[in-house]
PDB file of C-alpha atoms in Angstrom:
ATOM      1  CA  UNK C 237       5.397  80.525 137.826  1.00 50.00           C
ATOM      2  CA  UNK C 238       1.627  80.663 138.292  1.00 66.00           C
ATOM      3  CA  UNK C 239       0.161  82.892 140.983  1.00 89.00           C
ATOM      4  CA  UNK C 240      -2.950  81.385 142.512  1.00 97.00           C
ATOM      5  CA  UNK C 241      -5.717  83.199 144.366  1.00 97.00           C
ATOM      6  CA  UNK C 242      -6.377  81.775 147.826  1.00 96.00           C
ATOM      7  CA  UNK C 243      -9.807  81.362 149.352  1.00 97.00           C
ATOM      8  CA  UNK C 244     -10.864  83.708 152.148  1.00 97.00           C
ATOM      9  CA  UNK C 245     -12.128  80.570 153.915  1.00 96.00           C
ATOM     10  CA  UNK C 246      -9.524  78.452 155.683  1.00 91.00           C
ATOM     11  CA  UNK C 247     -11.424  75.250 154.971  1.00 88.00           C
ATOM     12  CA  UNK C 248     -10.008  72.016 156.373  1.00 85.00           C
ATOM     13  CA  UNK C 249      -8.303  70.026 153.636  1.00 86.00           C
ATOM     14  CA  UNK C 250      -7.871  73.035 151.343  1.00 91.00           C
ATOM     15  CA  UNK C 251      -5.822  72.220 148.267  1.00 95.00           C
ATOM     16  CA  UNK C 252      -4.325  75.715 147.956  1.00 95.00           C
ATOM     17  CA  UNK C 253      -0.806  74.579 148.853  1.00 93.00           C
ATOM     18  CA  UNK C 254      -1.171  71.678 146.409  1.00 95.00           C
ATOM     19  CA  UNK C 255      -2.293  73.777 143.439  1.00 97.00           C
ATOM     20  CA  UNK C 256       1.207  73.865 141.976  1.00 96.00           C
ATOM     21  CA  UNK C 257       1.112  70.071 141.776  1.00 96.00           C
ATOM     22  CA  UNK C 258      -2.567  69.586 140.875  1.00 97.00           C
ATOM     23  CA  UNK C 259      -3.088  72.229 138.178  1.00 97.00           C
ATOM     24  CA  UNK C 260      -0.562  70.817 135.660  1.00 96.00           C
ATOM     25  CA  UNK C 261      -2.627  67.618 135.588  1.00 97.00           C
ATOM     26  CA  UNK C 262      -5.917  69.397 134.836  1.00 97.00           C
ATOM     27  CA  UNK C 263      -6.983  69.986 131.218  1.00 95.00           C
ATOM     28  CA  UNK C 264      -7.142  73.611 130.109  1.00 90.00           C
ATOM     29  CA  UNK C 265      -9.882  75.547 128.319  1.00 88.00           C
ATOM     30  CA  UNK C 266     -12.867  73.530 129.477  1.00 95.00           C
ATOM     31  CA  UNK C 267     -16.369  74.688 128.637  1.00 97.00           C
ATOM     32  CA  UNK C 268     -17.487  73.806 132.166  1.00 98.00           C
ATOM     33  CA  UNK C 269     -15.318  73.096 135.225  1.00 98.00           C
ATOM     34  CA  UNK C 270     -17.224  71.522 138.127  1.00 98.00           C
ATOM     35  CA  UNK C 271     -15.606  71.655 141.584  1.00 98.00           C
ATOM     36  CA  UNK C 272     -17.930  69.036 143.046  1.00 98.00           C
ATOM     37  CA  UNK C 273     -16.901  69.313 146.718  1.00 98.00           C
ATOM     38  CA  UNK C 274     -15.627  72.865 146.533  1.00 98.00           C
ATOM     39  CA  UNK C 275     -15.087  73.606 150.239  1.00 96.00           C
ATOM     40  CA  UNK C 276     -13.378  76.989 150.276  1.00 96.00           C
ATOM     41  CA  UNK C 277     -13.185  76.887 146.476  1.00 97.00           C
ATOM     42  CA  UNK C 278      -9.406  77.143 146.090  1.00 97.00           C
ATOM     43  CA  UNK C 279      -9.262  74.794 143.102  1.00 98.00           C
ATOM     44  CA  UNK C 280     -12.388  75.982 141.319  1.00 98.00           C
ATOM     45  CA  UNK C 281     -11.637  79.686 141.443  1.00 98.00           C
ATOM     46  CA  UNK C 282      -8.225  79.085 139.840  1.00 97.00           C
ATOM     47  CA  UNK C 283      -9.600  76.862 137.080  1.00 96.00           C
ATOM     48  CA  UNK C 284      -9.506  77.638 133.381  1.00 91.00           C
ATOM     49  CA  UNK C 285     -12.978  77.335 131.874  1.00 96.00           C
ATOM     50  CA  UNK C 286     -15.736  79.315 130.182  1.00 97.00           C
ATOM     51  CA  UNK C 287     -17.937  78.513 133.177  1.00 98.00           C
ATOM     52  CA  UNK C 288     -17.034  77.319 136.671  1.00 98.00           C
ATOM     53  CA  UNK C 289     -19.444  75.561 139.023  1.00 98.00           C
ATOM     54  CA  UNK C 290     -18.656  75.578 142.731  1.00 98.00           C
ATOM     55  CA  UNK C 291     -20.765  72.995 144.513  1.00 98.00           C
ATOM     56  CA  UNK C 292     -20.930  71.802 148.103  1.00 97.00           C
ATOM     57  CA  UNK C 293     -23.662  70.209 150.205  1.00 95.00           C
ATOM     58  CA  UNK C 294     -22.673  72.323 153.237  1.00 94.00           C
ATOM     59  CA  UNK C 295     -25.433  74.942 153.217  1.00 96.00           C
ATOM     60  CA  UNK C 296     -23.647  77.278 155.661  1.00 96.00           C
ATOM     61  CA  UNK C 297     -20.526  77.291 153.516  1.00 96.00           C
ATOM     62  CA  UNK C 298     -22.491  77.926 150.321  1.00 98.00           C
ATOM     63  CA  UNK C 299     -24.283  80.807 152.056  1.00 98.00           C
ATOM     64  CA  UNK C 300     -20.949  82.545 152.626  1.00 98.00           C
ATOM     65  CA  UNK C 301     -19.800  81.965 149.035  1.00 98.00           C
ATOM     66  CA  UNK C 302     -23.061  83.406 147.695  1.00 98.00           C
ATOM     67  CA  UNK C 303     -22.711  86.391 150.011  1.00 98.00           C
ATOM     68  CA  UNK C 304     -19.248  87.076 148.626  1.00 98.00           C
ATOM     69  CA  UNK C 305     -20.474  86.733 145.066  1.00 98.00           C
ATOM     70  CA  UNK C 306     -23.411  89.111 145.460  1.00 98.00           C
ATOM     71  CA  UNK C 307     -22.149  91.903 147.739  1.00 98.00           C
ATOM     72  CA  UNK C 308     -19.414  94.276 146.599  1.00 96.00           C
ATOM     73  CA  UNK C 309     -16.287  94.339 148.725  1.00 98.00           C
ATOM     74  CA  UNK C 310     -16.804  97.858 150.096  1.00 98.00           C
ATOM     75  CA  UNK C 311     -20.253  97.047 151.452  1.00 98.00           C
ATOM     76  CA  UNK C 312     -19.093  93.654 152.731  1.00 98.00           C
ATOM     77  CA  UNK C 313     -16.145  95.220 154.557  1.00 98.00           C
ATOM     78  CA  UNK C 314     -18.452  97.824 156.115  1.00 98.00           C
ATOM     79  CA  UNK C 315     -20.890  95.147 157.345  1.00 98.00           C
ATOM     80  CA  UNK C 316     -18.055  93.122 158.863  1.00 98.00           C
ATOM     81  CA  UNK C 317     -16.688  96.169 160.689  1.00 98.00           C
ATOM     82  CA  UNK C 318     -20.163  97.017 161.957  1.00 98.00           C
ATOM     83  CA  UNK C 319     -20.469  93.563 163.580  1.00 98.00           C
ATOM     84  CA  UNK C 320     -16.956  93.876 165.011  1.00 98.00           C
ATOM     85  CA  UNK C 321     -17.925  97.219 166.572  1.00 98.00           C
ATOM     86  CA  UNK C 322     -21.260  95.898 167.848  1.00 98.00           C
ATOM     87  CA  UNK C 323     -19.591  93.051 169.738  1.00 98.00           C
ATOM     88  CA  UNK C 324     -16.526  95.088 170.745  1.00 98.00           C
ATOM     89  CA  UNK C 325     -14.008  92.789 169.066  1.00 98.00           C
ATOM     90  CA  UNK C 326     -10.434  93.898 168.426  1.00 98.00           C
ATOM     91  CA  UNK C 327      -9.353  96.024 165.427  1.00 98.00           C
ATOM     92  CA  UNK C 328      -5.599  95.557 165.165  1.00 97.00           C
ATOM     93  CA  UNK C 329      -5.453  96.976 161.634  1.00 96.00           C
ATOM     94  CA  UNK C 330      -6.644 100.305 163.051  1.00 96.00           C
ATOM     95  CA  UNK C 331      -5.137 100.391 166.548  1.00 97.00           C
ATOM     96  CA  UNK C 332      -2.237  97.925 166.420  1.00 96.00           C
ATOM     97  CA  UNK C 333      -1.352  95.235 168.958  1.00 96.00           C
ATOM     98  CA  UNK C 334       0.115  97.603 171.559  1.00 95.00           C
ATOM     99  CA  UNK C 335      -3.286  99.225 172.052  1.00 97.00           C
ATOM    100  CA  UNK C 336      -4.490  95.862 173.403  1.00 97.00           C
ATOM    101  CA  UNK C 337      -1.300  95.155 175.392  1.00 96.00           C
ATOM    102  CA  UNK C 338      -0.646  92.228 173.075  1.00 96.00           C
ATOM    103  CA  UNK C 339       1.786  91.245 170.336  1.00 95.00           C
ATOM    104  CA  UNK C 340       1.653  89.194 167.169  1.00 91.00           C
ATOM    105  CA  UNK C 341       3.107  86.136 168.871  1.00 93.00           C
ATOM    106  CA  UNK C 342       0.625  85.910 171.750  1.00 93.00           C
ATOM    107  CA  UNK C 343      -2.199  87.180 169.603  1.00 97.00           C
ATOM    108  CA  UNK C 344      -5.589  88.580 170.589  1.00 98.00           C
ATOM    109  CA  UNK C 345      -7.365  85.500 171.893  1.00 97.00           C
ATOM    110  CA  UNK C 346      -7.565  86.670 175.510  1.00 97.00           C
ATOM    111  CA  UNK C 347      -8.756  90.113 174.411  1.00 97.00           C
ATOM    112  CA  UNK C 348     -11.549  88.733 172.233  1.00 98.00           C
ATOM    113  CA  UNK C 349     -12.625  85.639 174.160  1.00 98.00           C
ATOM    114  CA  UNK C 350     -15.690  87.081 175.929  1.00 98.00           C
ATOM    115  CA  UNK C 351     -16.862  89.084 172.911  1.00 98.00           C
ATOM    116  CA  UNK C 352     -16.300  86.063 170.668  1.00 98.00           C
ATOM    117  CA  UNK C 353     -18.462  83.853 172.895  1.00 98.00           C
ATOM    118  CA  UNK C 354     -21.222  86.487 172.768  1.00 98.00           C
ATOM    119  CA  UNK C 355     -21.012  86.584 168.983  1.00 98.00           C
ATOM    120  CA  UNK C 356     -21.031  82.778 168.809  1.00 98.00           C
ATOM    121  CA  UNK C 357     -24.162  82.620 170.967  1.00 98.00           C
ATOM    122  CA  UNK C 358     -25.788  85.308 168.813  1.00 98.00           C
ATOM    123  CA  UNK C 359     -24.945  83.437 165.594  1.00 98.00           C
ATOM    124  CA  UNK C 360     -26.241  80.113 166.897  1.00 97.00           C
ATOM    125  CA  UNK C 361     -29.516  81.850 167.729  1.00 96.00           C
ATOM    126  CA  UNK C 362     -29.722  84.101 164.643  1.00 94.00           C
ATOM    127  CA  UNK C 363     -27.844  82.353 161.865  1.00 95.00           C
ATOM    128  CA  UNK C 364     -26.701  84.363 158.870  1.00 97.00           C
ATOM    129  CA  UNK C 365     -23.800  84.136 156.426  1.00 98.00           C
ATOM    130  CA  UNK C 366     -22.230  87.449 157.456  1.00 98.00           C
ATOM    131  CA  UNK C 367     -22.305  86.572 161.176  1.00 98.00           C
ATOM    132  CA  UNK C 368     -20.726  83.203 160.417  1.00 98.00           C
ATOM    133  CA  UNK C 369     -17.922  84.757 158.408  1.00 98.00           C
ATOM    134  CA  UNK C 370     -17.100  87.198 161.211  1.00 98.00           C
ATOM    135  CA  UNK C 371     -16.964  84.199 163.556  1.00 98.00           C
ATOM    136  CA  UNK C 372     -14.534  82.520 161.156  1.00 97.00           C
ATOM    137  CA  UNK C 373     -12.322  85.607 161.137  1.00 98.00           C
ATOM    138  CA  UNK C 374     -11.941  85.430 164.912  1.00 98.00           C
ATOM    139  CA  UNK C 375     -12.101  81.635 165.377  1.00 97.00           C
ATOM    140  CA  UNK C 376      -9.279  79.159 165.943  1.00 96.00           C
ATOM    141  CA  UNK C 377      -7.315  78.869 162.674  1.00 93.00           C
ATOM    142  CA  UNK C 378     -10.185  80.736 160.955  1.00 93.00           C
ATOM    143  CA  UNK C 379     -11.911  77.393 160.466  1.00 91.00           C
ATOM    144  CA  UNK C 380     -15.546  76.330 160.240  1.00 91.00           C
ATOM    145  CA  UNK C 381     -16.909  73.614 162.507  1.00 91.00           C
ATOM    146  CA  UNK C 382     -20.313  72.641 163.888  1.00 93.00           C
ATOM    147  CA  UNK C 383     -21.391  70.181 166.568  1.00 92.00           C
ATOM    148  CA  UNK C 384     -24.073  67.512 166.136  1.00 88.00           C
ATOM    149  CA  UNK C 385     -26.757  70.114 166.929  1.00 91.00           C
ATOM    150  CA  UNK C 386     -25.584  72.320 164.078  1.00 91.00           C
ATOM    151  CA  UNK C 387     -24.058  74.911 166.419  1.00 95.00           C
ATOM    152  CA  UNK C 388     -20.763  76.606 165.643  1.00 96.00           C
ATOM    153  CA  UNK C 389     -18.381  75.336 168.308  1.00 94.00           C
ATOM    154  CA  UNK C 390     -14.795  76.451 167.665  1.00 96.00           C
ATOM    155  CA  UNK C 391     -13.007  78.548 170.300  1.00 97.00           C
ATOM    156  CA  UNK C 392     -11.610  82.030 169.813  1.00 98.00           C
ATOM    157  CA  UNK C 393      -8.388  82.330 167.810  1.00 97.00           C
ATOM    158  CA  UNK C 394      -5.382  84.665 167.898  1.00 96.00           C
ATOM    159  CA  UNK C 395      -6.135  86.895 164.916  1.00 96.00           C
ATOM    160  CA  UNK C 396      -8.729  89.466 163.843  1.00 98.00           C
ATOM    161  CA  UNK C 397      -9.768  91.278 160.668  1.00 98.00           C
ATOM    162  CA  UNK C 398      -6.213  92.346 159.930  1.00 97.00           C
ATOM    163  CA  UNK C 399      -4.726  93.693 156.714  1.00 96.00           C
ATOM    164  CA  UNK C 400      -3.744  90.220 155.477  1.00 96.00           C
ATOM    165  CA  UNK C 401      -7.284  88.912 155.933  1.00 97.00           C
ATOM    166  CA  UNK C 402      -8.752  91.995 154.229  1.00 97.00           C
ATOM    167  CA  UNK C 403      -6.551  91.505 151.170  1.00 97.00           C
ATOM    168  CA  UNK C 404      -7.348  87.800 151.008  1.00 97.00           C
ATOM    169  CA  UNK C 405     -11.076  88.601 151.168  1.00 98.00           C
ATOM    170  CA  UNK C 406     -10.808  91.374 148.573  1.00 98.00           C
ATOM    171  CA  UNK C 407      -8.987  89.107 146.088  1.00 98.00           C
ATOM    172  CA  UNK C 408     -11.424  86.251 146.678  1.00 98.00           C
ATOM    173  CA  UNK C 409     -14.520  88.438 146.277  1.00 98.00           C
ATOM    174  CA  UNK C 410     -13.033  89.937 143.120  1.00 98.00           C
ATOM    175  CA  UNK C 411     -12.576  86.569 141.436  1.00 97.00           C
ATOM    176  CA  UNK C 412     -16.007  85.291 142.520  1.00 98.00           C
ATOM    177  CA  UNK C 413     -17.638  88.369 141.004  1.00 98.00           C
ATOM    178  CA  UNK C 414     -15.605  88.630 137.820  1.00 97.00           C
ATOM    179  CA  UNK C 415     -15.335  85.033 136.635  1.00 97.00           C
ATOM    180  CA  UNK C 416     -18.352  83.194 135.244  1.00 98.00           C
ATOM    181  CA  UNK C 417     -19.060  81.204 138.417  1.00 98.00           C
ATOM    182  CA  UNK C 418     -22.259  79.441 139.444  1.00 98.00           C
ATOM    183  CA  UNK C 419     -22.614  78.335 143.064  1.00 98.00           C
ATOM    184  CA  UNK C 420     -24.698  75.234 143.805  1.00 98.00           C
ATOM    185  CA  UNK C 421     -25.751  73.433 146.993  1.00 98.00           C
ATOM    186  CA  UNK C 422     -26.252  69.785 145.957  1.00 98.00           C
ATOM    187  CA  UNK C 423     -25.287  66.360 147.174  1.00 98.00           C
ATOM    188  CA  UNK C 424     -22.995  64.845 144.525  1.00 98.00           C
ATOM    189  CA  UNK C 425     -25.599  62.161 143.703  1.00 98.00           C
ATOM    190  CA  UNK C 426     -27.928  64.875 142.389  1.00 98.00           C
ATOM    191  CA  UNK C 427     -25.487  65.447 139.519  1.00 98.00           C
ATOM    192  CA  UNK C 428     -26.480  62.166 137.872  1.00 98.00           C
ATOM    193  CA  UNK C 429     -29.425  63.961 136.274  1.00 97.00           C
ATOM    194  CA  UNK C 430     -27.073  66.467 134.609  1.00 97.00           C
ATOM    195  CA  UNK C 431     -24.549  64.005 133.125  1.00 98.00           C
ATOM    196  CA  UNK C 432     -26.102  63.843 129.667  1.00 97.00           C
ATOM    197  CA  UNK C 433     -25.929  67.635 129.438  1.00 97.00           C
ATOM    198  CA  UNK C 434     -22.335  67.745 130.683  1.00 97.00           C
ATOM    199  CA  UNK C 435     -21.309  65.018 128.220  1.00 97.00           C
ATOM    200  CA  UNK C 436     -22.433  67.213 125.305  1.00 96.00           C
ATOM    201  CA  UNK C 437     -19.939  69.919 126.262  1.00 95.00           C
ATOM    202  CA  UNK C 438     -16.255  69.939 127.174  1.00 96.00           C
ATOM    203  CA  UNK C 439     -16.918  69.380 130.862  1.00 98.00           C
ATOM    204  CA  UNK C 440     -14.457  68.489 133.590  1.00 98.00           C
ATOM    205  CA  UNK C 441     -15.039  67.392 137.187  1.00 98.00           C
ATOM    206  CA  UNK C 442     -12.607  67.988 140.028  1.00 98.00           C
ATOM    207  CA  UNK C 443     -13.574  65.870 143.029  1.00 98.00           C
ATOM    208  CA  UNK C 444     -12.135  66.482 146.500  1.00 97.00           C
ATOM    209  CA  UNK C 445     -14.543  64.763 148.918  1.00 96.00           C
ATOM    210  CA  UNK C 446     -14.262  64.274 152.668  1.00 94.00           C
ATOM    211  CA  UNK C 447     -11.556  61.662 153.127  1.00 92.00           C
ATOM    212  CA  UNK C 448     -12.967  58.351 154.257  1.00 90.00           C
ATOM    213  CA  UNK C 449      -9.798  57.443 156.212  1.00 86.00           C
ATOM    214  CA  UNK C 450      -9.553  60.831 157.910  1.00 72.00           C
ATOM    215  CA  UNK C 451     -11.285  62.285 160.944  1.00 60.00           C
ATOM    216  CA  UNK C 452     -11.171  65.981 160.129  1.00 53.00           C
ATOM    217  CA  UNK C 453     -13.851  68.442 161.247  1.00 50.00           C
ATOM    218  CA  UNK C 454     -15.713  68.169 157.912  1.00 47.00           C
ATOM    219  CA  UNK C 455     -15.996  64.412 158.489  1.00 47.00           C
ATOM    220  CA  UNK C 456     -17.358  64.467 162.038  1.00 53.00           C
ATOM    221  CA  UNK C 457     -20.870  63.489 163.126  1.00 56.00           C
ATOM    222  CA  UNK C 458     -21.107  60.738 160.513  1.00 61.00           C
ATOM    223  CA  UNK C 459     -20.332  63.168 157.716  1.00 75.00           C
ATOM    224  CA  UNK C 460     -18.855  60.629 155.268  1.00 92.00           C
ATOM    225  CA  UNK C 461     -19.552  56.908 155.406  1.00 92.00           C
ATOM    226  CA  UNK C 462     -18.438  53.730 153.649  1.00 94.00           C
ATOM    227  CA  UNK C 463     -21.659  53.950 151.623  1.00 95.00           C
ATOM    228  CA  UNK C 464     -20.847  57.527 150.549  1.00 96.00           C
ATOM    229  CA  UNK C 465     -17.350  56.506 149.461  1.00 97.00           C
ATOM    230  CA  UNK C 466     -18.603  53.497 147.496  1.00 97.00           C
ATOM    231  CA  UNK C 467     -21.316  55.541 145.769  1.00 98.00           C
ATOM    232  CA  UNK C 468     -18.830  58.291 144.896  1.00 98.00           C
ATOM    233  CA  UNK C 469     -16.539  55.778 143.179  1.00 98.00           C
ATOM    234  CA  UNK C 470     -19.586  54.532 141.254  1.00 98.00           C
ATOM    235  CA  UNK C 471     -20.351  58.133 140.278  1.00 98.00           C
ATOM    236  CA  UNK C 472     -16.790  58.549 138.950  1.00 98.00           C
ATOM    237  CA  UNK C 473     -17.266  55.418 136.848  1.00 98.00           C
ATOM    238  CA  UNK C 474     -20.499  56.957 135.526  1.00 98.00           C
ATOM    239  CA  UNK C 475     -18.548  60.079 134.515  1.00 98.00           C
ATOM    240  CA  UNK C 476     -16.024  57.909 132.726  1.00 98.00           C
ATOM    241  CA  UNK C 477     -18.778  56.008 130.914  1.00 98.00           C
ATOM    242  CA  UNK C 478     -20.093  59.362 129.651  1.00 98.00           C
ATOM    243  CA  UNK C 479     -16.573  60.268 128.430  1.00 97.00           C
ATOM    244  CA  UNK C 480     -16.396  63.090 130.972  1.00 98.00           C
ATOM    245  CA  UNK C 481     -12.900  63.715 132.302  1.00 98.00           C
ATOM    246  CA  UNK C 482     -12.306  63.873 136.046  1.00 98.00           C
ATOM    247  CA  UNK C 483      -9.532  64.305 138.617  1.00 98.00           C
ATOM    248  CA  UNK C 484     -10.113  62.819 142.059  1.00 98.00           C
ATOM    249  CA  UNK C 485      -8.156  63.820 145.182  1.00 97.00           C
ATOM    250  CA  UNK C 486      -7.807  61.403 148.078  1.00 96.00           C
ATOM    251  CA  UNK C 487      -5.306  59.562 150.279  1.00 93.00           C
ATOM    252  CA  UNK C 488      -4.038  56.084 149.462  1.00 93.00           C
ATOM    253  CA  UNK C 489      -3.130  55.465 153.077  1.00 88.00           C
ATOM    254  CA  UNK C 490      -3.444  57.407 156.316  1.00 86.00           C
ATOM    255  CA  UNK C 491      -2.180  56.721 159.846  1.00 83.00           C
ATOM    256  CA  UNK C 492      -1.050  53.218 158.874  1.00 82.00           C
ATOM    257  CA  UNK C 493      -4.437  52.406 157.285  1.00 89.00           C
ATOM    258  CA  UNK C 494      -4.591  51.602 153.584  1.00 92.00           C
ATOM    259  CA  UNK C 495      -7.541  52.782 151.536  1.00 95.00           C
ATOM    260  CA  UNK C 496      -8.073  49.330 150.023  1.00 95.00           C
ATOM    261  CA  UNK C 497     -11.390  50.285 148.414  1.00 96.00           C
ATOM    262  CA  UNK C 498      -9.722  53.138 146.532  1.00 96.00           C
ATOM    263  CA  UNK C 499      -6.681  51.033 145.615  1.00 95.00           C
ATOM    264  CA  UNK C 500      -8.755  48.137 144.258  1.00 96.00           C
ATOM    265  CA  UNK C 501     -11.083  50.474 142.357  1.00 97.00           C
ATOM    266  CA  UNK C 502      -8.202  52.379 140.751  1.00 96.00           C
ATOM    267  CA  UNK C 503      -6.338  49.235 139.735  1.00 94.00           C
ATOM    268  CA  UNK C 504      -9.453  47.522 138.372  1.00 95.00           C
ATOM    269  CA  UNK C 505     -10.484  50.542 136.295  1.00 95.00           C
ATOM    270  CA  UNK C 506      -6.914  51.280 135.210  1.00 93.00           C
ATOM    271  CA  UNK C 507      -7.298  54.971 136.020  1.00 97.00           C
ATOM    272  CA  UNK C 508      -4.016  56.850 136.362  1.00 97.00           C
ATOM    273  CA  UNK C 509      -2.625  57.349 139.872  1.00 97.00           C
ATOM    274  CA  UNK C 510      -0.461  60.421 140.556  1.00 97.00           C
ATOM    275  CA  UNK C 511       1.393  60.689 143.880  1.00 95.00           C
ATOM    276  CA  UNK C 512       1.450  64.148 145.478  1.00 95.00           C
ATOM    277  CA  UNK C 513       3.637  65.537 148.244  1.00 88.00           C
ATOM    278  CA  UNK C 514       1.704  67.240 151.003  1.00 65.00           C
ATOM    279  CA  UNK C 515       0.858  67.222 154.710  1.00 54.00           C
ATOM    280  CA  UNK C 516      -2.018  69.026 156.430  1.00 46.00           C
ATOM    281  CA  UNK C 517      -0.522  71.235 159.127  1.00 45.00           C
ATOM    282  CA  UNK C 518      -3.902  72.578 160.223  1.00 42.00           C
ATOM    283  CA  UNK C 519      -5.647  69.214 160.613  1.00 42.00           C
ATOM    284  CA  UNK C 520      -5.929  67.849 164.108  1.00 39.00           C
ATOM    285  CA  UNK C 521      -6.000  64.301 162.715  1.00 36.00           C
ATOM    286  CA  UNK C 522      -2.515  64.659 161.174  1.00 41.00           C
ATOM    287  CA  UNK C 523      -0.242  63.359 163.918  1.00 40.00           C
ATOM    288  CA  UNK C 524       2.599  62.159 161.730  1.00 46.00           C
ATOM    289  CA  UNK C 525       3.483  64.209 158.682  1.00 44.00           C
ATOM    290  CA  UNK C 526       4.701  61.076 156.889  1.00 51.00           C
ATOM    291  CA  UNK C 527       1.615  59.006 157.671  1.00 74.00           C
ATOM    292  CA  UNK C 528      -0.495  60.002 154.633  1.00 85.00           C
ATOM    293  CA  UNK C 529      -0.020  59.637 150.907  1.00 92.00           C
ATOM    294  CA  UNK C 530      -2.006  62.215 148.973  1.00 94.00           C
ATOM    295  CA  UNK C 531      -2.953  61.116 145.461  1.00 96.00           C
ATOM    296  CA  UNK C 532      -4.733  62.406 142.378  1.00 98.00           C
ATOM    297  CA  UNK C 533      -6.612  59.869 140.247  1.00 98.00           C
ATOM    298  CA  UNK C 534      -7.481  60.804 136.660  1.00 98.00           C
ATOM    299  CA  UNK C 535      -9.359  58.994 133.881  1.00 98.00           C
ATOM    300  CA  UNK C 536      -7.215  60.483 131.131  1.00 97.00           C
TER     301      UNK C 536
END
């Protein structure tokens, strides 16, 4: 049984719990593996390739990934603890829950609420990758979310920089720094100019975009439109025309809505459709666990 490394970022729509189903479909020993909408990077970091490219157009997210890749864990841990001390946030790994008159069930939200709001205000005024990651540690479900003004706007969560989070971060930093990984910050359409180069090598694209039918936090504020979806399907056809293999994650239907554009495109192109079994417990748009059908489309 394969053991996968999880991302230190609890990114909405993460495929970590689907890796056991997705990875057997992906070709091994690629020269280049491109995780085109990497999010937290759970698929890309577990890929088998001489070189891995993690790409996402979310500049704040990419800033955190580059921080993790370029700062050793000891220094990173020290900087995180320094910010925690500066804003007087809880340190359950050092003092335990009883010190704060709390327990694991109720969590530390009430203890950290005021300090968290101060940190959030400070980050929104003085944005940096390390401040954002500390916010994520203490935020609701450790997730990343911005309003239309680009301000971080999640409330305080129940957890802090506990031992589980430290281990997850250590493992994630280790793989980012020891695998041959390049981190890019492009819109997917910018990859058209690289297709001839990718076609000359054994390149593979994994594509996990914002879901057009969904309304998750990454898809708020007009984040993914009909035009984006149509142009992405055209990009996948361009990959196929260059004989570049791809695997494309999406949903065939969601909340009683069918993704007719995806269905018609897949049937017309005769790409292979693989049904996956999964439900997003952390997504506020997932009201009915049986209301979505996750799929993987491949051109091989």
